[in-house]
mmCIF file of C-alpha atoms and ligand atoms in Angstrom:
data_model
loop_
_atom_site.group_PDB
_atom_site.id
_atom_site.type_symbol
_atom_site.label_atom_id
_atom_site.label_comp_id
_atom_site.label_asym_id
_atom_site.label_seq_id
_atom_site.Cartn_x
_atom_site.Cartn_y
_atom_site.Cartn_z
ATOM 1 C CA UNK A 229 54.558 37.405 -79.810
ATOM 2 C CA UNK A 230 51.991 35.676 -78.467
ATOM 3 C CA UNK A 231 49.975 36.474 -75.085
ATOM 4 C CA UNK A 232 50.834 34.411 -72.697
ATOM 5 C CA UNK A 233 55.063 34.286 -73.989
ATOM 6 C CA UNK A 234 55.866 36.909 -71.291
ATOM 7 C CA UNK A 235 53.866 34.819 -68.112
ATOM 8 C CA UNK A 236 55.805 31.572 -69.694
ATOM 9 C CA UNK A 237 58.908 29.950 -67.426
ATOM 10 C CA UNK A 238 57.868 31.357 -65.055
ATOM 11 C CA UNK A 239 55.483 28.450 -63.204
ATOM 12 C CA UNK A 240 56.216 29.203 -59.454
ATOM 13 C CA UNK A 241 54.142 26.331 -58.276
ATOM 14 C CA UNK A 242 54.769 22.951 -59.999
ATOM 15 C CA UNK A 243 52.007 20.464 -58.589
ATOM 16 C CA UNK A 244 48.538 21.951 -57.262
ATOM 17 C CA UNK A 245 47.763 18.252 -56.402
ATOM 18 C CA UNK A 246 50.816 19.164 -53.488
ATOM 19 C CA UNK A 247 48.591 21.729 -52.654
ATOM 20 C CA UNK A 248 44.852 20.450 -51.922
ATOM 21 C CA UNK A 249 42.583 19.462 -49.692
ATOM 22 C CA UNK A 250 42.843 15.552 -49.754
ATOM 23 C CA UNK A 251 46.549 15.116 -50.975
ATOM 24 C CA UNK A 252 47.839 13.772 -47.914
ATOM 25 C CA UNK A 253 52.113 14.464 -47.140
ATOM 26 C CA UNK A 254 53.624 11.322 -46.273
ATOM 27 C CA UNK A 255 54.987 13.023 -42.719
ATOM 28 C CA UNK A 256 52.507 15.525 -40.685
ATOM 29 C CA UNK A 257 54.905 17.476 -39.089
ATOM 30 C CA UNK A 258 53.751 17.879 -35.327
ATOM 31 C CA UNK A 259 51.622 15.301 -35.498
ATOM 32 C CA UNK A 260 53.900 12.710 -34.832
ATOM 33 C CA UNK A 261 52.736 12.019 -30.816
ATOM 34 C CA UNK A 262 48.934 11.539 -32.294
ATOM 35 C CA UNK A 263 50.885 9.026 -34.727
ATOM 36 C CA UNK A 264 52.743 7.257 -32.215
ATOM 37 C CA UNK A 265 49.807 6.786 -30.382
ATOM 38 C CA UNK A 266 47.397 5.574 -32.271
ATOM 39 C CA UNK A 267 50.423 2.870 -33.510
ATOM 40 C CA UNK A 268 50.159 1.847 -29.921
ATOM 41 C CA UNK A 269 46.703 2.043 -29.439
ATOM 42 C CA UNK A 270 46.439 -0.560 -32.622
ATOM 43 C CA UNK A 271 49.006 -3.052 -33.103
ATOM 44 C CA UNK A 272 47.448 -5.598 -30.544
ATOM 45 C CA UNK A 273 44.663 -5.268 -33.560
ATOM 46 C CA UNK A 274 46.908 -6.457 -35.879
ATOM 47 C CA UNK A 275 49.279 -8.921 -33.252
ATOM 48 C CA UNK A 276 46.688 -10.166 -31.549
ATOM 49 C CA UNK A 277 43.754 -9.690 -34.152
ATOM 50 C CA UNK A 278 41.815 -7.885 -31.075
ATOM 51 C CA UNK A 279 39.765 -5.275 -31.754
ATOM 52 C CA UNK A 280 40.803 -0.747 -31.542
ATOM 53 C CA UNK A 281 38.348 2.081 -30.989
ATOM 54 C CA UNK A 282 39.476 5.522 -31.415
ATOM 55 C CA UNK A 283 38.632 8.783 -30.900
ATOM 56 C CA UNK A 284 40.434 12.073 -32.779
ATOM 57 C CA UNK A 285 39.261 15.378 -31.842
ATOM 58 C CA UNK A 286 40.559 19.156 -32.431
ATOM 59 C CA UNK A 287 39.424 22.229 -34.387
ATOM 60 C CA UNK A 288 38.472 22.354 -37.907
ATOM 61 C CA UNK A 289 42.225 22.717 -39.531
ATOM 62 C CA UNK A 290 44.040 20.747 -37.442
ATOM 63 C CA UNK A 291 44.467 17.674 -39.448
ATOM 64 C CA UNK A 292 42.176 15.398 -38.141
ATOM 65 C CA UNK A 293 41.685 14.057 -41.946
ATOM 66 C CA UNK A 294 45.273 14.060 -42.691
ATOM 67 C CA UNK A 295 46.448 12.144 -39.744
ATOM 68 C CA UNK A 296 43.460 9.529 -39.745
ATOM 69 C CA UNK A 297 44.372 9.233 -43.173
ATOM 70 C CA UNK A 298 48.301 8.531 -42.973
ATOM 71 C CA UNK A 299 47.869 6.733 -39.674
ATOM 72 C CA UNK A 300 46.006 3.659 -41.288
ATOM 73 C CA UNK A 301 48.758 4.122 -44.537
ATOM 74 C CA UNK A 302 50.602 3.337 -42.407
ATOM 75 C CA UNK A 303 49.044 1.237 -40.630
ATOM 76 C CA UNK A 304 48.459 -1.040 -42.598
ATOM 77 C CA UNK A 305 51.955 -0.860 -44.660
ATOM 78 C CA UNK A 306 52.943 -1.749 -41.401
ATOM 79 C CA UNK A 307 50.359 -4.568 -40.158
ATOM 80 C CA UNK A 308 51.603 -5.767 -43.708
ATOM 81 C CA UNK A 309 54.837 -6.689 -43.251
ATOM 82 C CA UNK A 310 53.415 -9.097 -39.565
ATOM 83 C CA UNK A 311 51.813 -10.680 -41.403
ATOM 84 C CA UNK A 312 47.974 -9.358 -40.790
ATOM 85 C CA UNK A 313 45.440 -8.873 -43.449
ATOM 86 C CA UNK A 314 44.424 -5.174 -42.470
ATOM 87 C CA UNK A 315 41.752 -3.103 -44.539
ATOM 88 C CA UNK A 316 40.085 0.755 -44.037
ATOM 89 C CA UNK A 317 37.653 2.525 -45.097
ATOM 90 C CA UNK A 318 37.858 6.178 -44.291
ATOM 91 C CA UNK A 319 33.729 6.994 -44.746
ATOM 92 C CA UNK A 320 32.513 11.203 -44.617
ATOM 93 C CA UNK A 321 29.760 11.202 -42.712
ATOM 94 C CA UNK A 322 28.450 14.253 -43.423
ATOM 95 C CA UNK A 323 28.703 13.594 -47.361
ATOM 96 C CA UNK A 324 26.697 9.620 -46.001
ATOM 97 C CA UNK A 325 25.107 11.330 -43.435
ATOM 98 C CA UNK A 326 22.553 7.439 -43.263
ATOM 99 C CA UNK A 327 23.452 4.208 -41.497
ATOM 100 C CA UNK A 328 22.851 2.579 -45.118
ATOM 101 C CA UNK A 329 25.264 4.770 -47.066
ATOM 102 C CA UNK A 330 27.754 4.466 -45.385
ATOM 103 C CA UNK A 331 27.379 1.057 -44.980
ATOM 104 C CA UNK A 332 26.876 0.577 -48.885
ATOM 105 C CA UNK A 333 30.760 2.359 -48.558
ATOM 106 C CA UNK A 334 32.290 -0.407 -46.211
ATOM 107 C CA UNK A 335 31.055 -3.206 -48.317
ATOM 108 C CA UNK A 336 31.533 -1.948 -51.098
ATOM 109 C CA UNK A 337 35.869 -1.127 -50.284
ATOM 110 C CA UNK A 338 35.347 -4.873 -50.779
ATOM 111 C CA UNK A 339 33.179 -5.351 -53.298
ATOM 112 C CA UNK A 340 32.485 -2.879 -55.933
ATOM 113 C CA UNK A 341 29.280 -4.378 -57.082
ATOM 114 C CA UNK A 342 27.687 -4.737 -54.676
ATOM 115 C CA UNK A 343 24.502 -3.345 -55.596
ATOM 116 C CA UNK A 344 23.194 -0.231 -54.352
ATOM 117 C CA UNK A 345 19.825 -1.362 -53.326
ATOM 118 C CA UNK A 346 17.848 -4.571 -52.437
ATOM 119 C CA UNK A 347 19.904 -5.339 -49.338
ATOM 120 C CA UNK A 348 19.263 -4.537 -45.676
ATOM 121 C CA UNK A 349 21.289 -3.087 -43.269
ATOM 122 C CA UNK A 350 22.079 -6.077 -41.418
ATOM 123 C CA UNK A 351 22.426 -8.574 -44.703
ATOM 124 C CA UNK A 352 25.505 -6.073 -45.750
ATOM 125 C CA UNK A 353 26.586 -6.477 -42.152
ATOM 126 C CA UNK A 354 26.826 -9.653 -42.674
ATOM 127 C CA UNK A 355 28.154 -9.605 -46.458
ATOM 128 C CA UNK A 356 31.119 -7.568 -44.322
ATOM 129 C CA UNK A 357 31.468 -9.970 -41.518
ATOM 130 C CA UNK A 358 31.645 -12.593 -44.094
ATOM 131 C CA UNK A 359 34.051 -11.529 -46.344
ATOM 132 C CA UNK A 360 36.226 -10.596 -42.682
ATOM 133 C CA UNK A 361 36.217 -14.056 -41.782
ATOM 134 C CA UNK A 362 37.214 -15.753 -45.024
ATOM 135 C CA UNK A 363 40.262 -14.040 -45.211
ATOM 136 C CA UNK A 364 40.680 -12.315 -41.947
ATOM 137 C CA UNK A 365 40.832 -9.603 -42.384
ATOM 138 C CA UNK A 366 40.772 -6.501 -39.997
ATOM 139 C CA UNK A 367 39.039 -4.024 -40.982
ATOM 140 C CA UNK A 368 39.448 -0.290 -39.885
ATOM 141 C CA UNK A 369 36.754 1.757 -40.628
ATOM 142 C CA UNK A 370 37.149 6.145 -40.052
ATOM 143 C CA UNK A 371 34.152 7.433 -39.561
ATOM 144 C CA UNK A 372 34.882 11.683 -40.163
ATOM 145 C CA UNK A 373 32.515 13.674 -39.137
ATOM 146 C CA UNK A 374 30.768 12.122 -37.384
ATOM 147 C CA UNK A 375 28.512 13.529 -35.433
ATOM 148 C CA UNK A 376 26.694 14.682 -38.546
ATOM 149 C CA UNK A 377 26.138 10.630 -38.227
ATOM 150 C CA UNK A 378 25.500 10.968 -35.058
ATOM 151 C CA UNK A 379 22.700 13.564 -34.534
ATOM 152 C CA UNK A 380 20.621 12.154 -37.751
ATOM 153 C CA UNK A 381 21.126 8.303 -37.704
ATOM 154 C CA UNK A 382 21.896 7.626 -33.894
ATOM 155 C CA UNK A 383 23.459 5.414 -32.544
ATOM 156 C CA UNK A 384 22.247 1.721 -33.227
ATOM 157 C CA UNK A 385 25.291 1.356 -36.150
ATOM 158 C CA UNK A 386 28.123 2.729 -34.126
ATOM 159 C CA UNK A 387 26.913 0.581 -31.462
ATOM 160 C CA UNK A 388 26.398 -2.852 -34.192
ATOM 161 C CA UNK A 389 29.804 -2.216 -35.538
ATOM 162 C CA UNK A 390 31.762 -1.942 -31.552
ATOM 163 C CA UNK A 391 30.283 -5.536 -30.679
ATOM 164 C CA UNK A 392 30.314 -7.119 -34.289
ATOM 165 C CA UNK A 393 33.912 -8.722 -32.510
ATOM 166 C CA UNK A 394 31.035 -11.088 -30.613
ATOM 167 C CA UNK A 395 29.353 -12.287 -32.909
ATOM 168 C CA UNK A 396 32.382 -12.986 -34.930
ATOM 169 C CA UNK A 397 35.283 -15.383 -34.395
ATOM 170 C CA UNK A 398 37.781 -14.500 -32.455
ATOM 171 C CA UNK A 399 40.900 -13.033 -34.450
ATOM 172 C CA UNK A 400 39.455 -14.389 -37.630
ATOM 173 C CA UNK A 401 38.578 -11.032 -38.920
ATOM 174 C CA UNK A 402 37.321 -7.858 -36.911
ATOM 175 C CA UNK A 403 36.412 -4.352 -37.076
ATOM 176 C CA UNK A 404 38.169 -1.440 -35.569
ATOM 177 C CA UNK A 405 36.511 2.297 -35.464
ATOM 178 C CA UNK A 406 38.256 5.636 -35.538
ATOM 179 C CA UNK A 407 35.539 7.839 -34.531
ATOM 180 C CA UNK A 408 36.824 11.697 -35.922
ATOM 181 C CA UNK A 409 35.097 14.760 -34.779
ATOM 182 C CA UNK A 410 35.125 18.474 -33.375
ATOM 183 C CA UNK A 411 33.179 17.823 -30.400
ATOM 184 C CA UNK A 412 33.104 15.216 -28.100
ATOM 185 C CA UNK A 413 31.694 13.015 -29.328
ATOM 186 C CA UNK A 414 30.931 10.301 -26.704
ATOM 187 C CA UNK A 415 28.246 13.095 -25.530
ATOM 188 C CA UNK A 416 26.199 11.941 -28.534
ATOM 189 C CA UNK A 417 25.786 8.422 -27.641
ATOM 190 C CA UNK A 418 23.582 5.820 -25.269
ATOM 191 C CA UNK A 419 25.550 4.013 -22.860
ATOM 192 C CA UNK A 420 25.997 0.989 -24.521
ATOM 193 C CA UNK A 421 28.249 2.659 -27.321
ATOM 194 C CA UNK A 422 30.004 4.942 -24.939
ATOM 195 C CA UNK A 423 31.221 1.659 -22.695
ATOM 196 C CA UNK A 424 33.185 0.661 -25.692
ATOM 197 C CA UNK A 425 36.092 4.230 -25.867
ATOM 198 C CA UNK A 426 37.984 3.274 -23.013
ATOM 199 C CA UNK A 427 39.504 6.909 -21.936
ATOM 200 C CA UNK A 428 42.439 5.935 -22.966
ATOM 201 C CA UNK A 429 40.916 6.028 -27.041
ATOM 202 C CA UNK A 430 40.497 9.922 -27.197
ATOM 203 C CA UNK A 431 43.185 11.266 -29.342
ATOM 204 C CA UNK A 432 43.487 15.248 -29.350
ATOM 205 C CA UNK A 433 44.617 16.890 -31.890
ATOM 206 C CA UNK A 434 45.592 21.018 -30.708
ATOM 207 C CA UNK A 435 45.421 24.157 -32.561
ATOM 208 C CA UNK A 436 48.906 24.740 -34.902
ATOM 209 C CA UNK A 437 51.042 27.076 -33.310
ATOM 210 C CA UNK A 438 52.367 29.500 -35.493
ATOM 211 C CA UNK A 439 55.980 27.596 -35.067
ATOM 212 C CA UNK A 440 54.116 24.634 -36.068
ATOM 213 C CA UNK A 441 52.384 26.304 -39.137
ATOM 214 C CA UNK A 442 55.954 27.707 -39.974
ATOM 215 C CA UNK A 443 56.877 23.807 -40.242
ATOM 216 C CA UNK A 444 53.693 23.015 -42.267
ATOM 217 C CA UNK A 445 53.930 25.858 -44.642
ATOM 218 C CA UNK A 446 57.413 24.888 -45.294
ATOM 219 C CA UNK A 447 57.192 21.120 -46.400
ATOM 220 C CA UNK A 448 54.840 22.100 -48.640
ATOM 221 C CA UNK A 449 56.851 24.843 -49.754
ATOM 222 C CA UNK A 450 58.897 21.649 -50.655
ATOM 223 C CA UNK A 451 56.370 19.615 -51.907
ATOM 224 C CA UNK A 452 54.447 22.306 -54.563
ATOM 225 C CA UNK A 453 56.722 24.958 -55.232
ATOM 226 C CA UNK A 454 59.575 25.287 -57.836
ATOM 227 C CA UNK A 455 62.958 26.092 -55.983
ATOM 228 C CA UNK A 456 63.707 28.913 -54.705
ATOM 229 C CA UNK A 457 60.227 30.844 -55.256
ATOM 230 C CA UNK A 458 59.124 31.374 -51.432
ATOM 231 C CA UNK A 459 61.333 32.412 -48.848
ATOM 232 C CA UNK A 460 61.947 32.061 -45.077
ATOM 233 C CA UNK A 461 60.009 35.727 -44.026
ATOM 234 C CA UNK A 462 57.457 34.930 -46.226
ATOM 235 C CA UNK A 463 56.984 31.254 -44.715
ATOM 236 C CA UNK A 464 56.904 33.202 -41.781
ATOM 237 C CA UNK A 465 53.924 35.435 -43.094
ATOM 238 C CA UNK A 466 51.933 33.294 -43.855
ATOM 239 C CA UNK A 467 51.908 31.159 -40.572
ATOM 240 C CA UNK A 468 51.685 34.194 -39.388
ATOM 241 C CA UNK A 469 48.868 34.721 -40.509
ATOM 242 C CA UNK A 470 46.898 31.458 -40.090
ATOM 243 C CA UNK A 471 47.773 31.315 -36.633
ATOM 244 C CA UNK A 472 44.954 33.360 -36.004
ATOM 245 C CA UNK A 473 42.960 30.075 -36.554
ATOM 246 C CA UNK A 474 45.774 27.407 -35.792
ATOM 247 C CA UNK A 475 43.836 26.072 -39.055
ATOM 248 C CA UNK A 476 46.501 24.161 -40.856
ATOM 249 C CA UNK A 477 44.642 24.217 -44.289
ATOM 250 C CA UNK A 478 44.236 27.636 -43.679
ATOM 251 C CA UNK A 479 47.893 27.809 -43.523
ATOM 252 C CA UNK A 480 47.873 25.931 -46.899
ATOM 253 C CA UNK A 481 45.409 27.900 -49.152
ATOM 254 C CA UNK A 482 46.429 31.215 -48.237
ATOM 255 C CA UNK A 483 50.440 29.976 -49.676
ATOM 256 C CA UNK A 484 48.580 28.531 -52.751
ATOM 257 C CA UNK A 485 46.507 32.008 -53.403
ATOM 258 C CA UNK A 486 49.565 33.903 -53.478
ATOM 259 C CA UNK A 487 51.588 31.744 -55.692
ATOM 260 C CA UNK A 488 48.947 31.762 -58.429
ATOM 261 C CA UNK A 489 48.706 36.037 -57.619
ATOM 262 C CA UNK A 490 53.038 36.273 -57.698
ATOM 263 C CA UNK A 491 52.466 33.223 -61.562
ATOM 264 C CA UNK A 492 49.604 36.784 -62.028
ATOM 265 C CA UNK A 493 51.868 39.642 -61.977
ATOM 266 C CA UNK A 494 54.632 37.335 -63.949
ATOM 267 C CA UNK A 495 57.330 38.032 -60.678
ATOM 268 C CA UNK A 496 59.781 35.056 -60.623
ATOM 269 C CA UNK A 497 58.935 35.140 -56.771
ATOM 270 C CA UNK A 498 55.808 34.680 -54.045
ATOM 271 C CA UNK A 499 56.823 38.610 -52.139
ATOM 272 C CA UNK A 500 54.998 39.643 -48.487
ATOM 273 C CA UNK A 501 52.736 42.035 -51.409
ATOM 274 C CA UNK A 502 51.141 38.679 -52.946
ATOM 275 C CA UNK A 503 50.324 37.539 -49.463
ATOM 276 C CA UNK A 504 48.718 40.142 -48.442
ATOM 277 C CA UNK A 505 46.794 40.727 -51.761
ATOM 278 C CA UNK A 506 45.761 37.034 -51.270
ATOM 279 C CA UNK A 507 44.544 37.097 -47.431
ATOM 280 C CA UNK A 508 43.057 40.382 -48.149
ATOM 281 C CA UNK A 509 41.039 38.310 -50.786
ATOM 282 C CA UNK A 510 40.708 34.897 -48.911
ATOM 283 C CA UNK A 511 37.870 37.316 -46.979
ATOM 284 C CA UNK A 512 36.102 37.902 -49.973
ATOM 285 C CA UNK A 513 35.912 33.810 -50.116
ATOM 286 C CA UNK A 514 33.584 31.604 -49.348
ATOM 287 C CA UNK A 515 33.131 30.080 -45.982
ATOM 288 C CA UNK A 516 32.563 26.946 -46.847
ATOM 289 C CA UNK A 517 31.026 25.958 -43.685
ATOM 290 C CA UNK A 518 28.377 27.864 -44.134
ATOM 291 C CA UNK A 519 27.561 24.723 -46.970
ATOM 292 C CA UNK A 520 27.228 21.666 -44.088
ATOM 293 C CA UNK A 521 24.369 22.839 -43.152
ATOM 294 C CA UNK A 522 22.416 22.527 -47.435
ATOM 295 C CA UNK A 523 20.414 19.485 -48.248
ATOM 296 C CA UNK A 524 21.152 17.663 -51.422
ATOM 297 C CA UNK A 525 18.306 19.785 -53.360
ATOM 298 C CA UNK A 526 19.880 22.817 -52.086
ATOM 299 C CA UNK A 527 23.212 22.114 -53.001
ATOM 300 C CA UNK A 528 21.792 21.486 -55.900
ATOM 301 C CA UNK A 529 19.983 24.775 -56.283
ATOM 302 C CA UNK A 530 22.321 27.052 -54.811
ATOM 303 C CA UNK A 531 24.870 25.164 -58.059
ATOM 304 C CA UNK A 532 22.248 26.475 -60.402
ATOM 305 C CA UNK A 533 22.506 30.363 -58.972
ATOM 306 C CA UNK A 534 26.412 29.664 -58.895
ATOM 307 C CA UNK A 535 26.544 28.240 -63.106
ATOM 308 C CA UNK A 536 23.495 31.650 -64.023
ATOM 309 C CA UNK A 537 26.315 33.639 -61.976
ATOM 310 C CA UNK A 538 29.545 32.866 -63.399
ATOM 311 C CA UNK A 539 29.471 35.133 -66.820
ATOM 312 C CA UNK A 540 27.809 37.807 -64.457
ATOM 313 C CA UNK A 541 27.423 39.971 -61.749
ATOM 314 C CA UNK A 542 23.336 39.237 -60.981
ATOM 315 C CA UNK A 543 20.897 36.105 -62.151
ATOM 316 C CA UNK A 544 16.844 36.089 -62.105
ATOM 317 C CA UNK A 545 15.482 32.494 -60.619
ATOM 318 C CA UNK A 546 14.496 32.001 -64.352
ATOM 319 C CA UNK A 547 17.939 31.724 -65.175
ATOM 320 C CA UNK A 548 18.474 30.018 -61.864
ATOM 321 C CA UNK A 549 16.098 27.652 -62.371
ATOM 322 C CA UNK A 550 17.179 26.172 -65.624
ATOM 323 C CA UNK A 551 21.035 25.276 -64.308
ATOM 324 C CA UNK A 552 19.408 23.804 -61.607
ATOM 325 C CA UNK A 553 17.764 21.418 -63.652
ATOM 326 C CA UNK A 554 20.266 20.878 -65.970
ATOM 327 C CA UNK A 555 22.660 20.519 -62.658
ATOM 328 C CA UNK A 556 19.912 17.638 -61.413
ATOM 329 C CA UNK A 557 19.867 15.724 -64.954
ATOM 330 C CA UNK A 558 23.738 16.174 -64.239
ATOM 331 C CA UNK A 559 23.835 14.956 -61.000
ATOM 332 C CA UNK A 560 20.927 12.217 -61.579
ATOM 333 C CA UNK A 561 17.950 13.614 -58.979
ATOM 334 C CA UNK A 562 14.432 14.686 -59.595
ATOM 335 C CA UNK A 563 14.124 18.040 -59.900
ATOM 336 C CA UNK A 564 11.537 19.348 -57.788
ATOM 337 C CA UNK A 565 8.985 21.842 -58.953
ATOM 338 C CA UNK A 566 8.931 25.899 -59.313
ATOM 339 C CA UNK A 567 7.106 26.064 -56.316
ATOM 340 C CA UNK A 568 9.680 24.262 -54.274
ATOM 341 C CA UNK A 569 12.903 25.910 -56.341
ATOM 342 C CA UNK A 570 10.795 28.929 -54.578
ATOM 343 C CA UNK A 571 11.839 28.340 -50.969
ATOM 344 C CA UNK A 572 15.751 27.249 -51.803
ATOM 345 C CA UNK A 573 15.909 30.374 -53.162
ATOM 346 C CA UNK A 574 14.457 31.514 -49.760
ATOM 347 C CA UNK A 575 16.076 29.920 -47.816
ATOM 348 C CA UNK A 576 18.971 29.543 -48.839
ATOM 349 C CA UNK A 577 19.137 33.722 -48.980
ATOM 350 C CA UNK A 578 17.527 33.672 -45.597
ATOM 351 C CA UNK A 579 21.271 31.858 -44.525
ATOM 352 C CA UNK A 580 23.517 34.895 -45.605
ATOM 353 C CA UNK A 581 24.478 32.761 -48.814
ATOM 354 C CA UNK A 582 22.599 34.238 -51.611
ATOM 355 C CA UNK A 583 20.938 37.925 -51.966
ATOM 356 C CA UNK A 584 17.444 38.854 -53.336
ATOM 357 C CA UNK A 585 15.971 41.192 -54.424
ATOM 358 C CA UNK A 586 12.691 42.669 -56.214
ATOM 359 C CA UNK A 587 12.791 44.567 -58.818
ATOM 360 C CA UNK A 588 10.592 45.427 -61.827
ATOM 361 C CA UNK A 589 11.793 44.818 -65.540
ATOM 362 C CA UNK A 590 10.794 46.523 -68.547
ATOM 363 C CA UNK A 591 10.005 42.805 -69.890
ATOM 364 C CA UNK A 592 8.511 40.499 -66.923
ATOM 365 C CA UNK A 593 7.201 42.532 -64.939
ATOM 366 C CA UNK A 594 8.386 41.707 -60.853
ATOM 367 C CA UNK A 595 11.538 39.536 -61.337
ATOM 368 C CA UNK A 596 13.686 38.101 -58.575
ATOM 369 C CA UNK A 597 17.256 39.097 -59.092
ATOM 370 C CA UNK A 598 19.750 37.176 -57.260
ATOM 371 C CA UNK A 599 23.145 36.950 -56.445
ATOM 372 C CA UNK A 600 25.864 36.127 -54.267
ATOM 373 C CA UNK A 601 27.039 37.608 -51.101
ATOM 374 C CA UNK A 602 30.561 36.298 -50.990
ATOM 375 C CA UNK A 603 32.401 33.908 -52.820
ATOM 376 C CA UNK A 604 32.953 34.073 -56.376
ATOM 377 C CA UNK A 605 30.373 32.341 -58.382
ATOM 378 C CA UNK A 606 33.577 29.534 -60.368
ATOM 379 C CA UNK A 607 35.050 28.635 -56.082
ATOM 380 C CA UNK A 608 31.685 28.339 -55.309
ATOM 381 C CA UNK A 609 30.909 25.666 -58.043
ATOM 382 C CA UNK A 610 33.890 24.216 -57.653
ATOM 383 C CA UNK A 611 32.487 23.572 -53.717
ATOM 384 C CA UNK A 612 29.726 22.485 -54.450
ATOM 385 C CA UNK A 613 30.360 19.831 -57.613
ATOM 386 C CA UNK A 614 32.923 18.522 -55.693
ATOM 387 C CA UNK A 615 30.153 17.557 -52.470
ATOM 388 C CA UNK A 616 27.504 16.297 -55.133
ATOM 389 C CA UNK A 617 29.675 14.320 -56.013
ATOM 390 C CA UNK A 618 31.688 12.491 -53.511
ATOM 391 C CA UNK A 619 27.760 12.632 -51.835
ATOM 392 C CA UNK A 620 25.264 9.468 -52.761
HETATM 393 P P1 ADP B 18 40.643 17.906 -40.464
HETATM 394 O O1 ADP B 18 40.286 17.174 -41.087
HETATM 395 O O2 ADP B 18 41.517 18.717 -38.557
HETATM 396 O O3 ADP B 18 39.975 20.147 -40.143
HETATM 397 P P2 ADP B 18 42.506 18.109 -41.808
HETATM 398 O O4 ADP B 18 42.896 16.898 -41.931
HETATM 399 O O5 ADP B 18 41.495 18.297 -43.684
HETATM 400 O O6 ADP B 18 41.861 19.040 -41.105
HETATM 401 O O7 ADP B 18 44.062 19.348 -41.677
HETATM 402 C C1 ADP B 18 43.379 20.222 -43.483
HETATM 403 C C2 ADP B 18 44.560 20.881 -44.197
HETATM 404 O O8 ADP B 18 46.698 20.720 -43.711
HETATM 405 C C3 ADP B 18 45.212 19.665 -45.055
HETATM 406 O O9 ADP B 18 45.518 19.583 -46.541
HETATM 407 C C4 ADP B 18 46.120 18.579 -45.178
HETATM 408 O O10 ADP B 18 46.712 18.026 -45.722
HETATM 409 C C5 ADP B 18 47.149 19.864 -44.352
HETATM 410 N N1 ADP B 18 47.332 19.253 -42.653
HETATM 411 C C6 ADP B 18 47.274 19.375 -41.528
HETATM 412 N N2 ADP B 18 47.787 18.772 -40.354
HETATM 413 C C7 ADP B 18 49.245 18.790 -41.390
HETATM 414 C C8 ADP B 18 50.486 18.096 -41.105
HETATM 415 N N3 ADP B 18 50.825 18.402 -39.429
HETATM 416 N N4 ADP B 18 51.389 18.555 -42.318
HETATM 417 C C9 ADP B 18 51.169 18.813 -43.133
HETATM 418 N N5 ADP B 18 49.900 18.993 -43.698
HETATM 419 C C10 ADP B 18 48.534 19.223 -42.919
HETATM 420 MG MG1 MG B 19 38.281 16.243 -41.772
#
C-alpha cells in the first residue's frame, strides 16, 4: 500500500482558491450598506458622466479591498446595461509607491504594451485622457493603501486625477477616485486636493463582530470545503477567535489552517482541536505587516535568508548572499555588494525579523549565523515572492 493511500479521498478543502487572499466572493456579508452607499454615489458617473470621489476607511481585514473590487465589478456590469462604459483599475500603492508607477498601472490597463520608460507623467496622463475621451470611458481608479503613496509622493497625482474632468470634455470620459486606507487620508492631503472630497464621500468599515464573522466564515465553508466537514460549532469557534481583532482575514486564514490540519490528521471533518492547534501555530507565524516598511532590496535580502533557511534552522551570511544574488537575478534587480548586504541583514535584525549571532566556526573563523524569529521559512518565502512579483 502506498504511503499516502490512507489520506486519499479525504480532502476536506475542495477549493483552496476560494480561501486565498485575493479571491473576492460574489456576496460580501455585512457590507451591503457600504455597497449601496457607493452605488448611490457613483450612479451619476454612469448616468450623467459626472465623476465622483470616495474614501474607504477601516482597520485591517475589514474588507476594504474586497469591497472596492466587488463594487467596481458589479458597477461596471450595471453601467453596461445603461450603455455607459466603465473601466476600473485597483492599484496597490504599497507595491507601487511612486506617481510614475501608479500612472503606468493606469495606462497599461488600456494598452498592455505601453512602454515602461521614456514617457513623462504628464504624457502618460495625456495618453489616458485621449483614450477615455475617444471611447467615452468613465474610469474608476482605486488607490488601495493610498497613505503609502501620499507619504512618499505627496498629493500631486491625486490632485491631477481629481482635476482631470476640467480639462476633458464634459461627459465624454472621466476619472473617479476611490481612495482606500486604514487612516484618515484627508489629513495627508493639501487643501486643494482635500476640497474635492465631500464629507459624504467617506465610507467607513467597522471591525466585524463575532456574529458577522460567523456569517463570513460560514460563507467560505460553503465555497471552499467539502460538504459536512465543518459544523456550526467549529464555525462559531473560528469566528470567536477572530472577533478579538474583528479581522476577516484572520478568520479565513484560521479556517484554512484548521482544514489543512484536519486533512493531515486524516480526519473526516474539522474538529475543535484542529482550530485550537491552528490558532496556536498562527502565533508563531508570519506577521506580514512587519514586511510593509521594507524596500525592494531588503525584501530581496530577506528572500535570500528565507531560501537559505528552507531546510535548516540557521544559515550564514555567505549562504544567504548566494541566495540573495540568485533572487536578484530572478526578479531582474541588480544585486548590491557585500557591505550593503550586511547592512540589510543588520537592519532586518534590528527590526526583529531575523536574529543574528556572531560565532566562531572551526573552518571559517568568525561567522554570522542567521535565524528567523517567528515565521516559517516557506511561508515567508511565499509572501516575499508575492510582494516582489507584484511590485514594479
Ligand atoms: P482589508 O483590505 O480591509 O484589509 P480585505 O478586503 O483584504 O481587508 O479582506 C480580508 C479578507 O477577508 C479577504 O479574503 C476578503 O475576501 C475577506 N472578507 C472581508 N470582508 C468580507 C465579507 N464581508 N464577506 C466575505 N469575505 C470578506
Ligand atoms: Mg486591503
